[in-house]
């Protein structure tokens, strides 16, 4: 798998994988108007109603929250909430 | 036809602008532009090659048949599937019929189902006003502005850098995993739209030239011509023609484009009654997609087919006449 460049910016927030998971779950629940309890973190994004446009919106949201640039292909290379959050989260 | 009655939201005010509903992102912009360049240039080149081959191979029933057959199939997928079923939910079908319609609509090659639905719903939410992705009326009222407005509405808008947020406009379709998957497989369906007529042409001719004829006439020429019909809807259908319903937009009815657009050029009828499965509201208003829905209904494949009652149509026409006389 290709490495993905992430450029940290000053003042970037570090969040754990679990916190990032919650962020993504809440984003999907709010935007698709679904119950967050029903969102599984180990299924692929398309099963959660995330198409290519929503995937980019999630990446944009994470860029804002984490204060750093994220390659939009991250959602393809790490296609579940769990794997994406682990990839982006700080080690706990 | 005994059908569900619908209310006309034709004169409702447009919904407030949601800043989240449209956005720009470099990756999506790049992908959209590559798609726009490909779908405008490749079928055009294919059409030129097909025309150059006419003096060599002739223009026979195989070419015409594959062109018309694929045109009808993909126009049905687009107008019945993407437009009247997915975007407006003007009737209901089972998952198999829906899947077939969405695959045929994808073969029309104007983007994946969810993207098309989102952009079309945005057009309805803000028709001919700020936020409409393809209105010819949002440029300055100068000669150059009008020309630019026309170019933008005809084809220019597909090259734009904006993305319509599917989470704002298509929550219902995003919650349907089958539709999300079918949308993700878009490019396979586009290729199928070329491979299918190639296979049929090859089998009929029993020779490779039949496959080339099929790919050219049932694939590239068909995409090129059907796209001009689709572009006429976003441009001509908001510029020229009659307006029996005084909707808050500038949509028109255009008889001449009724067959090529599979009925969508009854565009003023459509903006007056967006959730109607029938766009031809009178017997002489030719509406091929409406006839297909009628057949699906007779076969028991389509249910809850919505159409405004004659009283509702008469009421809206009377109201439009009152508005016209009040203005004059």
Coordinates of C-alpha atoms in Angstrom, one line a residue:
Chain A
X1 CA 0.0 0.0 0.0
X2 CA 1.3 3.4 -0.9
X3 CA 2.2 5.7 2.0
X4 CA 0.0 8.7 2.4
X5 CA 1.6 12.0 3.2
X6 CA 0.2 13.9 6.2
X7 CA 1.5 17.4 6.8
X8 CA 1.1 18.5 10.4
X9 CA 0.4 22.2 11.0
X10 CA 1.3 24.1 14.1
X11 CA -1.3 23.7 16.8
X12 CA -2.6 20.4 15.3
X13 CA -4.9 18.6 17.7
X14 CA -3.9 15.0 18.5
X15 CA -6.8 12.7 19.0
X16 CA -6.8 9.0 19.8
X17 CA -8.2 6.4 17.4
X18 CA -11.3 6.0 19.6
X19 CA -12.0 9.8 19.6
X20 CA -11.6 9.8 15.8
X21 CA -14.0 6.9 15.5
X22 CA -16.6 8.8 17.5
X23 CA -16.1 11.9 15.3
X24 CA -16.7 9.9 12.1
X25 CA -19.7 8.1 13.6
X26 CA -21.2 11.4 14.7
X27 CA -20.5 13.0 11.3
X28 CA -22.3 10.1 9.5
X29 CA -25.2 10.0 11.9
X30 CA -25.8 13.8 11.7
X31 CA -25.4 14.1 7.9
X32 CA -27.4 11.0 6.9
X33 CA -29.9 11.4 9.8
X34 CA -29.3 7.9 11.1
X35 CA -29.0 6.5 14.6
X36 CA -25.4 6.5 15.7
X37 CA -25.9 3.3 17.6
X38 CA -26.6 1.5 14.3
X39 CA -23.3 2.6 12.7
X40 CA -20.8 -0.3 12.7
X41 CA -17.2 0.7 12.7
X42 CA -15.9 -2.5 11.0
X43 CA -18.0 -2.4 7.8
X44 CA -16.9 -0.7 4.6
X45 CA -18.0 3.0 4.2
X46 CA -20.3 2.2 1.3
X47 CA -22.4 0.1 3.6
X48 CA -22.8 3.1 5.8
X49 CA -24.1 5.3 3.0
X50 CA -20.7 7.0 2.4
X51 CA -20.3 7.6 -1.4
X52 CA -17.2 9.3 -2.9
X53 CA -18.7 12.8 -2.1
X54 CA -19.5 12.1 1.5
X55 CA -16.0 10.4 1.9
X56 CA -14.4 13.7 0.9
X57 CA -16.7 15.6 3.3
X58 CA -15.5 13.3 6.1
X59 CA -11.9 13.9 5.2
X60 CA -12.5 17.6 5.2
X61 CA -14.1 17.4 8.6
X62 CA -11.2 15.4 10.0
X63 CA -8.7 17.9 8.4
X64 CA -10.5 20.7 10.4
X65 CA -10.6 18.7 13.6
X66 CA -7.1 17.4 13.4
X67 CA -5.6 20.6 11.9
X68 CA -3.6 18.8 9.3
X69 CA -3.9 17.9 5.6
X70 CA -5.2 14.4 4.9
X71 CA -5.0 12.7 1.5
X72 CA -8.6 12.1 0.3
X73 CA -7.6 8.6 -0.8
X74 CA -7.2 7.7 2.9
X75 CA -10.9 6.7 2.9
X76 CA -10.3 4.2 0.1
X77 CA -7.0 2.8 1.5
X78 CA -8.6 2.5 5.0
X79 CA -12.2 1.7 4.0
X80 CA -13.7 1.3 7.5
X81 CA -14.2 3.7 10.4
X82 CA -12.0 1.5 12.6
X83 CA -9.0 1.3 10.2
X84 CA -9.2 5.0 9.2
X85 CA -9.3 6.1 12.8
X86 CA -6.4 3.8 13.7
X87 CA -4.4 5.2 10.8
X88 CA -5.1 8.8 11.7
X89 CA -5.1 8.5 15.6
X90 CA -2.2 9.0 17.9
X91 CA -0.9 5.9 19.5
X92 CA -2.5 5.3 22.9
Chain B
X1 CA -55.7 5.9 -15.2
X2 CA -56.5 5.6 -11.5
X3 CA -53.5 6.9 -9.8
X4 CA -52.4 8.6 -6.7
X5 CA -53.2 12.3 -6.7
X6 CA -50.5 14.7 -5.9
X7 CA -50.2 18.3 -4.7
X8 CA -48.5 20.8 -6.8
X9 CA -45.6 22.5 -5.0
X10 CA -45.1 24.6 -8.1
X11 CA -45.5 27.9 -6.4
X12 CA -43.8 27.2 -3.1
X13 CA -40.9 29.5 -2.3
X14 CA -37.5 28.0 -2.8
X15 CA -35.9 26.5 0.3
X16 CA -33.2 28.5 2.2
X17 CA -29.7 28.1 0.9
X18 CA -27.7 25.5 2.8
X19 CA -24.0 26.3 2.7
X20 CA -23.2 22.7 3.2
X21 CA -25.1 21.6 0.1
X22 CA -22.4 22.6 -2.4
X23 CA -18.7 22.7 -1.9
X24 CA -15.4 22.5 -3.7
X25 CA -12.6 20.0 -3.1
X26 CA -9.6 19.6 -5.4
X27 CA -9.9 15.8 -5.7
X28 CA -13.6 15.9 -6.6
X29 CA -13.1 18.9 -9.0
X30 CA -10.3 17.0 -10.8
X31 CA -12.3 13.8 -11.1
X32 CA -15.4 15.7 -12.3
X33 CA -13.3 17.6 -14.9
X34 CA -11.7 14.4 -16.2
X35 CA -15.2 12.8 -16.4
X36 CA -16.6 15.9 -18.2
X37 CA -13.7 16.0 -20.8
X38 CA -14.1 12.2 -21.4
X39 CA -17.9 12.2 -21.9
X40 CA -17.8 15.2 -24.2
X41 CA -14.7 14.3 -26.3
X42 CA -14.7 10.5 -26.6
X43 CA -18.3 10.1 -27.9
X44 CA -17.6 13.0 -30.3
X45 CA -14.5 11.4 -31.7
X46 CA -16.4 8.1 -32.0
X47 CA -19.2 9.9 -33.9
X48 CA -16.7 11.4 -36.3
X49 CA -15.1 7.9 -36.9
X50 CA -18.6 6.4 -37.4
X51 CA -19.5 9.1 -40.0
X52 CA -16.2 8.6 -41.8
X53 CA -16.9 4.9 -42.1
X54 CA -20.4 5.5 -43.6
X55 CA -19.0 5.8 -47.2
X56 CA -17.0 2.6 -46.6
X57 CA -19.5 0.3 -44.8
X58 CA -22.7 2.1 -45.6
X59 CA -25.5 3.0 -43.1
X60 CA -27.9 0.1 -42.8
X61 CA -30.4 -1.4 -40.5
X62 CA -27.7 -2.7 -38.2
X63 CA -26.3 0.8 -37.4
X64 CA -29.8 2.4 -37.1
X65 CA -31.2 -0.5 -35.1
X66 CA -28.4 -0.6 -32.6
X67 CA -28.4 3.2 -32.3
X68 CA -32.2 3.3 -31.7
X69 CA -32.3 0.3 -29.5
X70 CA -29.5 1.5 -27.2
X71 CA -31.0 5.1 -27.2
X72 CA -34.4 3.8 -26.1
X73 CA -32.8 1.5 -23.4
X74 CA -30.5 4.2 -21.9
X75 CA -33.1 7.0 -22.2
X76 CA -35.5 4.8 -20.3
X77 CA -32.8 4.2 -17.7
X78 CA -32.1 7.9 -17.4
X79 CA -35.7 9.3 -17.6
X80 CA -37.6 6.4 -15.9
X81 CA -34.9 5.3 -13.5
X82 CA -32.6 8.2 -12.5
X83 CA -35.2 10.9 -13.0
X84 CA -38.8 9.9 -12.2
X85 CA -38.0 6.9 -9.9
X86 CA -34.8 7.9 -7.9
X87 CA -35.0 11.7 -8.0
X88 CA -38.7 12.2 -7.6
X89 CA -40.0 8.9 -6.3
X90 CA -43.0 9.3 -8.5
X91 CA -43.7 5.5 -8.5
X92 CA -42.5 2.4 -6.7
X93 CA -40.8 -0.7 -8.1
X94 CA -39.1 -3.8 -6.7
X95 CA -35.3 -4.1 -6.3
X96 CA -34.8 -6.0 -9.5
X97 CA -36.6 -3.5 -11.7
X98 CA -34.9 -0.7 -9.9
X99 CA -31.4 -2.3 -10.4
X100 CA -32.0 -2.8 -14.1
X101 CA -33.3 0.8 -14.5
X102 CA -30.3 2.2 -12.6
X103 CA -27.8 0.2 -14.7
X104 CA -29.5 1.4 -18.0
X105 CA -29.4 5.0 -16.6
X106 CA -25.7 4.7 -15.8
X107 CA -25.1 3.6 -19.4
X108 CA -26.5 7.0 -20.4
X109 CA -23.1 8.3 -19.2
X110 CA -24.0 11.4 -17.3
X111 CA -22.5 10.4 -14.0
X112 CA -23.3 7.9 -11.2
X113 CA -26.9 7.7 -10.0
X114 CA -26.5 9.4 -6.7
X115 CA -24.5 12.3 -8.2
X116 CA -27.1 12.8 -10.9
X117 CA -30.0 12.6 -8.4
X118 CA -28.3 15.1 -6.0
X119 CA -27.6 17.6 -8.8
X120 CA -31.1 17.3 -10.2
X121 CA -32.8 17.8 -6.8
X122 CA -30.6 20.9 -6.3
X123 CA -31.9 22.1 -9.7
X124 CA -35.5 21.7 -8.4
X125 CA -34.7 23.4 -5.0
X126 CA -33.2 26.5 -6.7
X127 CA -34.5 26.5 -10.3
X128 CA -33.3 29.5 -12.2
X129 CA -32.0 31.1 -9.0
X130 CA -28.8 31.2 -7.0
X131 CA -27.8 27.5 -6.4
X132 CA -29.3 26.1 -9.6
X133 CA -26.3 24.1 -11.1
X134 CA -27.3 24.8 -14.7
X135 CA -29.6 27.8 -15.2
X136 CA -29.1 29.9 -18.4
X137 CA -30.5 32.9 -16.5
X138 CA -27.8 33.7 -13.9
X139 CA -25.4 35.6 -16.1
X140 CA -25.5 39.4 -16.7
X141 CA -28.3 40.5 -19.1
X142 CA -25.9 41.7 -21.7
X143 CA -25.4 40.0 -25.1
X144 CA -22.1 38.3 -23.9
X145 CA -23.8 37.4 -20.6
X146 CA -26.7 35.7 -22.4
X147 CA -24.3 33.7 -24.7
X148 CA -22.2 32.7 -21.7
X149 CA -25.4 31.8 -19.8
X150 CA -26.5 29.6 -22.7
X151 CA -23.1 27.9 -22.9
X152 CA -23.0 27.3 -19.2
X153 CA -26.5 25.8 -19.2
X154 CA -25.9 23.6 -22.3
X155 CA -22.7 21.9 -21.3
X156 CA -20.4 24.3 -19.5
X157 CA -21.8 23.6 -16.1
X158 CA -20.5 20.0 -16.1
X159 CA -16.9 21.4 -16.2
X160 CA -17.5 23.5 -13.0
X161 CA -15.5 23.1 -9.8
X162 CA -18.5 22.6 -7.5
X163 CA -19.7 19.3 -6.0
X164 CA -23.3 18.8 -4.9
X165 CA -23.3 17.3 -1.5
X166 CA -25.1 14.0 -1.7
X167 CA -25.6 14.0 2.1
X168 CA -27.7 17.2 1.7
X169 CA -29.8 16.0 -1.3
X170 CA -29.8 12.2 -1.4
X171 CA -29.9 10.9 2.1
X172 CA -32.6 8.4 1.1
X173 CA -30.5 7.0 -1.7
X174 CA -27.3 6.9 0.4
X175 CA -29.2 4.8 3.0
X176 CA -29.9 2.3 0.2
X177 CA -26.7 0.2 -0.1
X178 CA -27.7 -1.3 -3.4
X179 CA -27.9 2.2 -5.0
X180 CA -24.6 3.2 -3.4
X181 CA -22.9 0.1 -4.9
X182 CA -24.5 0.6 -8.3
X183 CA -23.2 4.2 -8.3
X184 CA -19.7 3.1 -7.3
X185 CA -19.7 0.7 -10.3
X186 CA -20.7 3.5 -12.7
X187 CA -17.7 3.1 -15.1
X188 CA -18.4 -0.6 -15.5
X189 CA -22.0 0.3 -16.6
X190 CA -20.6 2.9 -19.1
X191 CA -18.4 0.2 -20.6
X192 CA -21.3 -2.2 -20.7
X193 CA -23.2 0.4 -22.7
X194 CA -20.5 0.1 -25.4
X195 CA -19.8 -3.6 -25.0
X196 CA -23.5 -4.7 -25.2
X197 CA -24.2 -3.2 -28.7
X198 CA -20.8 -4.4 -29.8
X199 CA -21.6 -8.0 -28.8
X200 CA -25.1 -7.8 -30.4
X201 CA -23.6 -6.3 -33.6
X202 CA -20.8 -8.9 -33.7
X203 CA -23.4 -11.8 -33.3
X204 CA -25.8 -10.4 -35.9
X205 CA -23.0 -9.9 -38.5
X206 CA -20.9 -12.9 -37.5
X207 CA -17.9 -10.8 -38.1
X208 CA -15.7 -8.3 -36.2
X209 CA -17.0 -5.4 -38.3
X210 CA -20.4 -6.0 -36.7
X211 CA -18.8 -5.4 -33.3
X212 CA -17.2 -2.2 -34.4
X213 CA -20.4 -1.0 -35.9
X214 CA -22.2 -1.9 -32.6
X215 CA -19.7 -0.1 -30.4
X216 CA -19.7 3.0 -32.7
X217 CA -23.5 3.4 -33.3
X218 CA -25.0 1.8 -30.2
X219 CA -22.2 3.2 -28.0
X220 CA -20.4 6.4 -29.0
X221 CA -22.9 7.9 -31.5
X222 CA -25.8 7.1 -29.2
X223 CA -24.0 8.7 -26.2
X224 CA -23.2 11.8 -28.3
X225 CA -26.7 12.3 -29.6
X226 CA -28.5 11.5 -26.3
X227 CA -26.2 14.0 -24.5
X228 CA -27.3 16.8 -26.8
X229 CA -30.9 16.0 -25.9
X230 CA -30.0 16.1 -22.2
X231 CA -28.1 19.4 -22.7
X232 CA -31.2 20.8 -24.4
X233 CA -33.2 20.2 -21.2
X234 CA -30.9 22.4 -19.0
X235 CA -30.7 25.1 -21.7
X236 CA -33.6 25.2 -24.3
X237 CA -36.1 24.0 -21.8
X238 CA -35.6 27.1 -19.7
X239 CA -35.4 29.5 -22.6
X240 CA -37.8 28.7 -25.5
X241 CA -41.3 27.2 -25.6
X242 CA -44.7 27.5 -23.9
X243 CA -45.4 28.0 -20.2
X244 CA -49.0 26.9 -19.5
X245 CA -48.1 26.8 -15.8
X246 CA -46.7 30.0 -14.2
X247 CA -44.2 28.3 -12.1
X248 CA -41.7 30.3 -10.0
X249 CA -38.9 29.3 -12.5
X250 CA -38.6 29.8 -16.3
X251 CA -39.2 26.2 -17.4
X252 CA -41.0 25.6 -20.7
X253 CA -42.7 22.9 -22.7
X254 CA -41.0 22.1 -26.0
X255 CA -42.9 19.7 -28.3
X256 CA -40.0 19.2 -30.7
X257 CA -37.7 17.7 -28.1
X258 CA -40.4 15.4 -26.5
X259 CA -39.2 12.2 -28.2
X260 CA -35.4 12.7 -28.0
X261 CA -35.7 13.7 -24.3
X262 CA -38.0 10.7 -23.6
X263 CA -40.7 13.1 -22.4
X264 CA -38.7 15.4 -20.2
X265 CA -39.1 18.4 -22.5
X266 CA -42.6 18.7 -21.1
X267 CA -40.4 20.5 -18.6
X268 CA -42.9 23.2 -17.5
X269 CA -45.4 20.4 -16.7
X270 CA -42.6 18.8 -14.8
X271 CA -41.7 21.8 -12.7
X272 CA -45.5 22.4 -12.1
X273 CA -45.9 18.8 -10.9
X274 CA -42.4 17.5 -10.0
X275 CA -43.6 14.3 -8.3
X276 CA -45.8 13.2 -11.3
X277 CA -44.7 10.1 -13.0
X278 CA -46.4 11.4 -16.2
X279 CA -44.9 14.5 -17.8
X280 CA -47.2 14.4 -20.8
X281 CA -50.4 15.7 -19.2
X282 CA -52.5 15.7 -22.4
X283 CA -53.0 12.9 -25.0
X284 CA -50.9 14.7 -27.6
X285 CA -48.0 15.4 -25.3
X286 CA -45.8 12.5 -26.3
X287 CA -44.1 11.1 -23.2
X288 CA -42.1 7.9 -24.0
X289 CA -40.9 7.5 -20.4
X290 CA -44.5 7.9 -19.2
X291 CA -45.6 5.1 -21.6
X292 CA -42.8 2.8 -20.2
X293 CA -44.0 3.5 -16.7
X294 CA -47.6 2.7 -17.9
X295 CA -46.4 -0.7 -19.3
X296 CA -44.4 -1.4 -16.0
X297 CA -47.6 -0.7 -14.1
X298 CA -49.7 -3.0 -16.4
X299 CA -47.1 -5.8 -15.9
X300 CA -47.4 -5.3 -12.1
X301 CA -43.8 -4.0 -11.8
X302 CA -44.6 -0.4 -11.0
X303 CA -46.9 0.6 -8.1
X304 CA -48.3 3.9 -6.6
X305 CA -47.8 5.7 -9.9
X306 CA -48.4 9.4 -9.1
X307 CA -50.2 11.7 -11.5
X308 CA -52.1 15.0 -10.8
X309 CA -55.9 14.7 -11.1
X310 CA -57.6 16.5 -14.0
X311 CA -59.1 18.9 -11.4
X312 CA -55.7 19.8 -10.0
X313 CA -54.3 20.4 -13.5
X314 CA -57.3 22.6 -14.4
X315 CA -57.0 24.5 -11.1
X316 CA -53.3 25.2 -11.8
X317 CA -54.0 26.4 -15.4
X318 CA -56.8 28.7 -14.2
X319 CA -54.5 30.1 -11.5
X320 CA -51.7 30.6 -14.1
X321 CA -54.2 32.5 -16.4
X322 CA -55.2 34.7 -13.5
X323 CA -51.6 35.5 -12.8
X324 CA -51.0 36.3 -16.4
X325 CA -54.0 38.6 -16.7
X326 CA -53.1 40.3 -13.4
X327 CA -49.6 41.1 -14.8
X328 CA -50.8 42.3 -18.2

